[in-house]
């Protein structure tokens, strides 16, 4: 009685049959390229023939080391639909991570952009790349770099037929793979089955997901090596919508031009991209009238960004997800019953990570695994977000050591500490490794940081938990004073403690503050809590302090 | 790496958590009832406890013999989510069919409406109902009918807890069951797995399906015993939308009142329902301003119905499906690139069965299994529709005899003869058993019937194929002359043949016409081609005719 397996290829079949003339537009090193779904289908099948001819078989891994463009998109359907697995490598990773994951994944072929070929050559290591038989440089010639067995894309596919008999695949077959780049330890591989990608695609089409329609023009700025550009190329195809790929290292001017000239309706990326676009718009006149939605993930957008785009008639839509969740888990749509709520309420909801997508389940649990209440008392009721569903993985690739900490039965432990309000909106307030566990309760380091940084005399600040004999951990603020600050440290601390006690439980106020010239940062620009804990995690900082008041 | 299984219960969980106050409204024998998702969730879990207490275990079948209302909807989630299977029985079936399917399905409990209890009692047969241990009459008392072991619903669930620990189900688990009522032979059971219903639900949420949003108010007029009311109760829940159930035997006045008072935005049913509503609207003033979409399936809506609702600002949306396809396979949305097409073109597209839903695949094949071209030459290029996908069954319940004819590998043979136009719109032109196979080509009996019935002198007409020595089959028209017709039969036939030859290939024109007082009809009011073939299928009708011209 079971239905036919859930696989990706029928989405391409449908787009090609129903929307043969709709375009796939791409900014490349050679300028704008255009093809139609009809042409794209031929290209995908030609590529599948070339891969088969190169010896790629069911279950083999084919890697990409590429920006967002049409050739990269060809691999999205060709590789999984022939039964192989598409492994998208993040070219921004440190060389040793790239070496590790190529070896770990045992990639057989690597597609690489001309502009990234030199970087990949510098990363190349014979032992780590032992499984790699061929490098395919996406272009019509191979640049002069030290990559063995390199061939240009045009030669690789030349002469191959545009007919291909797709195999009937099992929905449990591996289709994709992406590594998480944790701040500590080795990257962990997440594999996507055909069914996971199918489910995520359908969810993205729903109005509660992104609601992509055949009239849409979708431009993923989020890189295609980052969880399949948040799954947008698949969803766009399933909807029969037009694709726009911004190519290598797009500048704000490139994005503005593509939006204006191609009539982009939906785009997606991290906040910094849109900050850059807003800056560009201050100096330049751009017709954004086609643009309806900017999906923002990776981090929360500053309020000013949301408001500025509101003024421009563009909706900023927060979404949350992880490599482990394929990736979209929540989307911050305004619920029907909040459409007429005061602007401030709607803004607050939109600034959160959002509502769980249909098909998924989550729970929020405290240290003892008890469910945390869904209410607006964000200071009290938060816990770790656990999530499960058809597009949430239940293990890492060959990492039973990591699985033990990361999964609880069928639930993924996200490592995100969240609140859920009365209306069901999820808001991230911390990471489990950063949250301060004090006297059996949790204190959000992020909330405290925001409170401390709100003071004019503070340039930047981090809050960490340091061990405490009686209370397990107590918060300590690490503060960079503003250059023009005139207030004394005693006065500042007194004001900070007072303002924190007004807004949060009294015992949240840090027991101590230390002053530094600069907060150490990670490679991606975030506060390095790990370094801070190493430097300031000494018990003597809070030892001997009077026990804090408890509410 | 596989994601968590696709099951229905998370849709209910989400609706209850995110939309606790949204309503489920139902017209019942006792008037309008209202509950919220929060209350509904409790009722569902209470029912699950009652069923478990009554001995229902994993894989058991629980049947319903009910109209559309809230209690029926409770079984939709309670039964499948506890691992049992919901078997919705069509109370309009002849008694012997009901007996057959209850015995075939081995139902253990049957839920029955008070107004249908007498009918079920009349159908009751000890041998056929041997598996049935209990009848639960949906209400607060058991009517005085001859049903053994009958209990009223209120007593059945009384005292049971509203907490229930749902089991972690396999997505391959049976969730639902519905029998097709073929015109010949015994009804065939179609089983729905959790995954099939999950997939269909997600597809219905997409804009390419029905695009149900949390702001919608959904009223399925199509019976809940008919392929889960086309899956709308599940999709409505997944969207967090409001439900409206029109209860037992709703009259047009009831539907009008519910639309007006509950603010219905989407409704669905067969054409006759909407013809009835239009008649009612001629005499009564009803505020239809909330209503956006009427989904019509089961048969094509007459053009006048589509146009009348257009004038009222309501979109008629054709959909096609079968019990075997859970059921929605195609939906007649206007594609983005046809939005600005001439009204006549848009009307033509909307009058067809529509575009395949994302996630499904189909092909149209001729007698030899060759693909038929997709073009606008409807007279030439048609064939049988074969379909497959995650919500299309690949077998019947315990009917290997029927499976052989009905499935071709992973493809369901729909038995529908269709054309597909340049834009991908599917149009049904015949049934495979009615299409006339002449000289290796197919002639659509429905097209010829429409052509013959277009003549003023014809009251009604059917066209059947009768055996022919050389051409395998040739068309013969069975005609009921209009009472006021003055034309001679010779003149009529000559005019008919001429008009058919203008529009279709010359060899489509019937070789002979016979005249009758009335066309025999089936129980559902359709022409009984089977009876006609028995009566007029004699070769002598066309024997000796000159071979028809071939184009």
mmCIF file of N, CA, C and O in Angstrom, chain A residues 20 31 83 89 143 210 245 333 356 381 452-453 457 461 489 495 509 517:
data_model
loop_
_atom_site.group_PDB
_atom_site.id
_atom_site.type_symbol
_atom_site.label_atom_id
_atom_site.label_comp_id
_atom_site.label_asym_id
_atom_site.label_seq_id
_atom_site.Cartn_x
_atom_site.Cartn_y
_atom_site.Cartn_z
ATOM 1 N N UNK A 20 8.737 24.701 -18.976
ATOM 2 C CA UNK A 20 9.966 24.507 -19.768
ATOM 3 C C UNK A 20 10.691 25.818 -20.069
ATOM 4 O O UNK A 20 11.915 25.803 -20.215
ATOM 5 N N UNK A 31 29.991 36.735 -16.698
ATOM 6 C CA UNK A 31 28.791 37.555 -16.877
ATOM 7 C C UNK A 31 27.533 36.750 -16.593
ATOM 8 O O UNK A 31 27.599 35.659 -16.018
ATOM 9 N N UNK A 83 21.646 8.514 -7.684
ATOM 10 C CA UNK A 83 21.869 7.619 -6.551
ATOM 11 C C UNK A 83 23.159 7.893 -5.809
ATOM 12 O O UNK A 83 23.491 7.195 -4.853
ATOM 13 N N UNK A 89 31.086 21.417 -0.017
ATOM 14 C CA UNK A 89 32.149 21.829 0.922
ATOM 15 C C UNK A 89 32.175 23.349 1.042
ATOM 16 O O UNK A 89 32.082 24.064 0.046
ATOM 17 N N UNK A 143 42.566 26.401 -14.874
ATOM 18 C CA UNK A 143 43.586 27.394 -14.556
ATOM 19 C C UNK A 143 44.902 26.718 -14.167
ATOM 20 O O UNK A 143 44.937 25.516 -13.870
ATOM 21 N N UNK A 210 8.020 28.910 3.379
ATOM 22 C CA UNK A 210 8.267 30.150 2.647
ATOM 23 C C UNK A 210 7.168 30.456 1.641
ATOM 24 O O UNK A 210 7.117 31.539 1.076
ATOM 25 N N UNK A 245 20.915 33.124 -9.342
ATOM 26 C CA UNK A 245 22.088 32.826 -8.510
ATOM 27 C C UNK A 245 23.098 33.954 -8.615
ATOM 28 O O UNK A 245 23.486 34.340 -9.712
ATOM 29 N N UNK A 333 6.680 33.937 10.824
ATOM 30 C CA UNK A 333 5.471 34.534 10.242
ATOM 31 C C UNK A 333 4.618 35.147 11.349
ATOM 32 O O UNK A 333 4.620 34.650 12.487
ATOM 33 N N UNK A 356 7.289 26.952 14.724
ATOM 34 C CA UNK A 356 7.767 25.685 14.171
ATOM 35 C C UNK A 356 7.026 25.377 12.867
ATOM 36 O O UNK A 356 5.820 25.622 12.739
ATOM 37 N N UNK A 381 11.576 31.180 32.165
ATOM 38 C CA UNK A 381 11.259 29.910 31.529
ATOM 39 C C UNK A 381 12.021 29.702 30.239
ATOM 40 O O UNK A 381 11.526 29.993 29.153
ATOM 41 N N UNK A 452 24.196 44.728 29.681
ATOM 42 C CA UNK A 452 25.431 45.456 30.001
ATOM 43 C C UNK A 452 25.810 46.370 28.831
ATOM 44 O O UNK A 452 26.166 47.535 29.021
ATOM 45 N N UNK A 453 25.690 45.858 27.626
ATOM 46 C CA UNK A 453 26.102 46.657 26.460
ATOM 47 C C UNK A 453 25.158 47.831 26.207
ATOM 48 O O UNK A 453 25.504 48.754 25.464
ATOM 49 N N UNK A 457 28.507 53.704 28.705
ATOM 50 C CA UNK A 457 29.936 53.664 29.030
ATOM 51 C C UNK A 457 30.596 52.350 28.617
ATOM 52 O O UNK A 457 31.799 52.173 28.812
ATOM 53 N N UNK A 461 30.804 43.897 25.732
ATOM 54 C CA UNK A 461 30.852 43.123 26.966
ATOM 55 C C UNK A 461 30.406 41.698 26.710
ATOM 56 O O UNK A 461 29.549 41.436 25.862
ATOM 57 N N UNK A 489 34.424 52.921 37.637
ATOM 58 C CA UNK A 489 34.027 51.512 37.547
ATOM 59 C C UNK A 489 32.994 51.169 38.615
ATOM 60 O O UNK A 489 32.032 50.440 38.356
ATOM 61 N N UNK A 495 25.339 50.889 38.618
ATOM 62 C CA UNK A 495 24.250 51.158 37.666
ATOM 63 C C UNK A 495 23.862 49.903 36.889
ATOM 64 O O UNK A 495 22.688 49.648 36.630
ATOM 65 N N UNK A 509 22.230 39.291 38.503
ATOM 66 C CA UNK A 509 23.276 40.316 38.411
ATOM 67 C C UNK A 509 24.647 39.679 38.597
ATOM 68 O O UNK A 509 24.860 38.872 39.511
ATOM 69 N N UNK A 517 40.818 45.241 27.357
ATOM 70 C CA UNK A 517 40.967 46.160 26.217
ATOM 71 C C UNK A 517 40.120 45.703 25.035
ATOM 72 O O UNK A 517 39.684 46.496 24.215
#
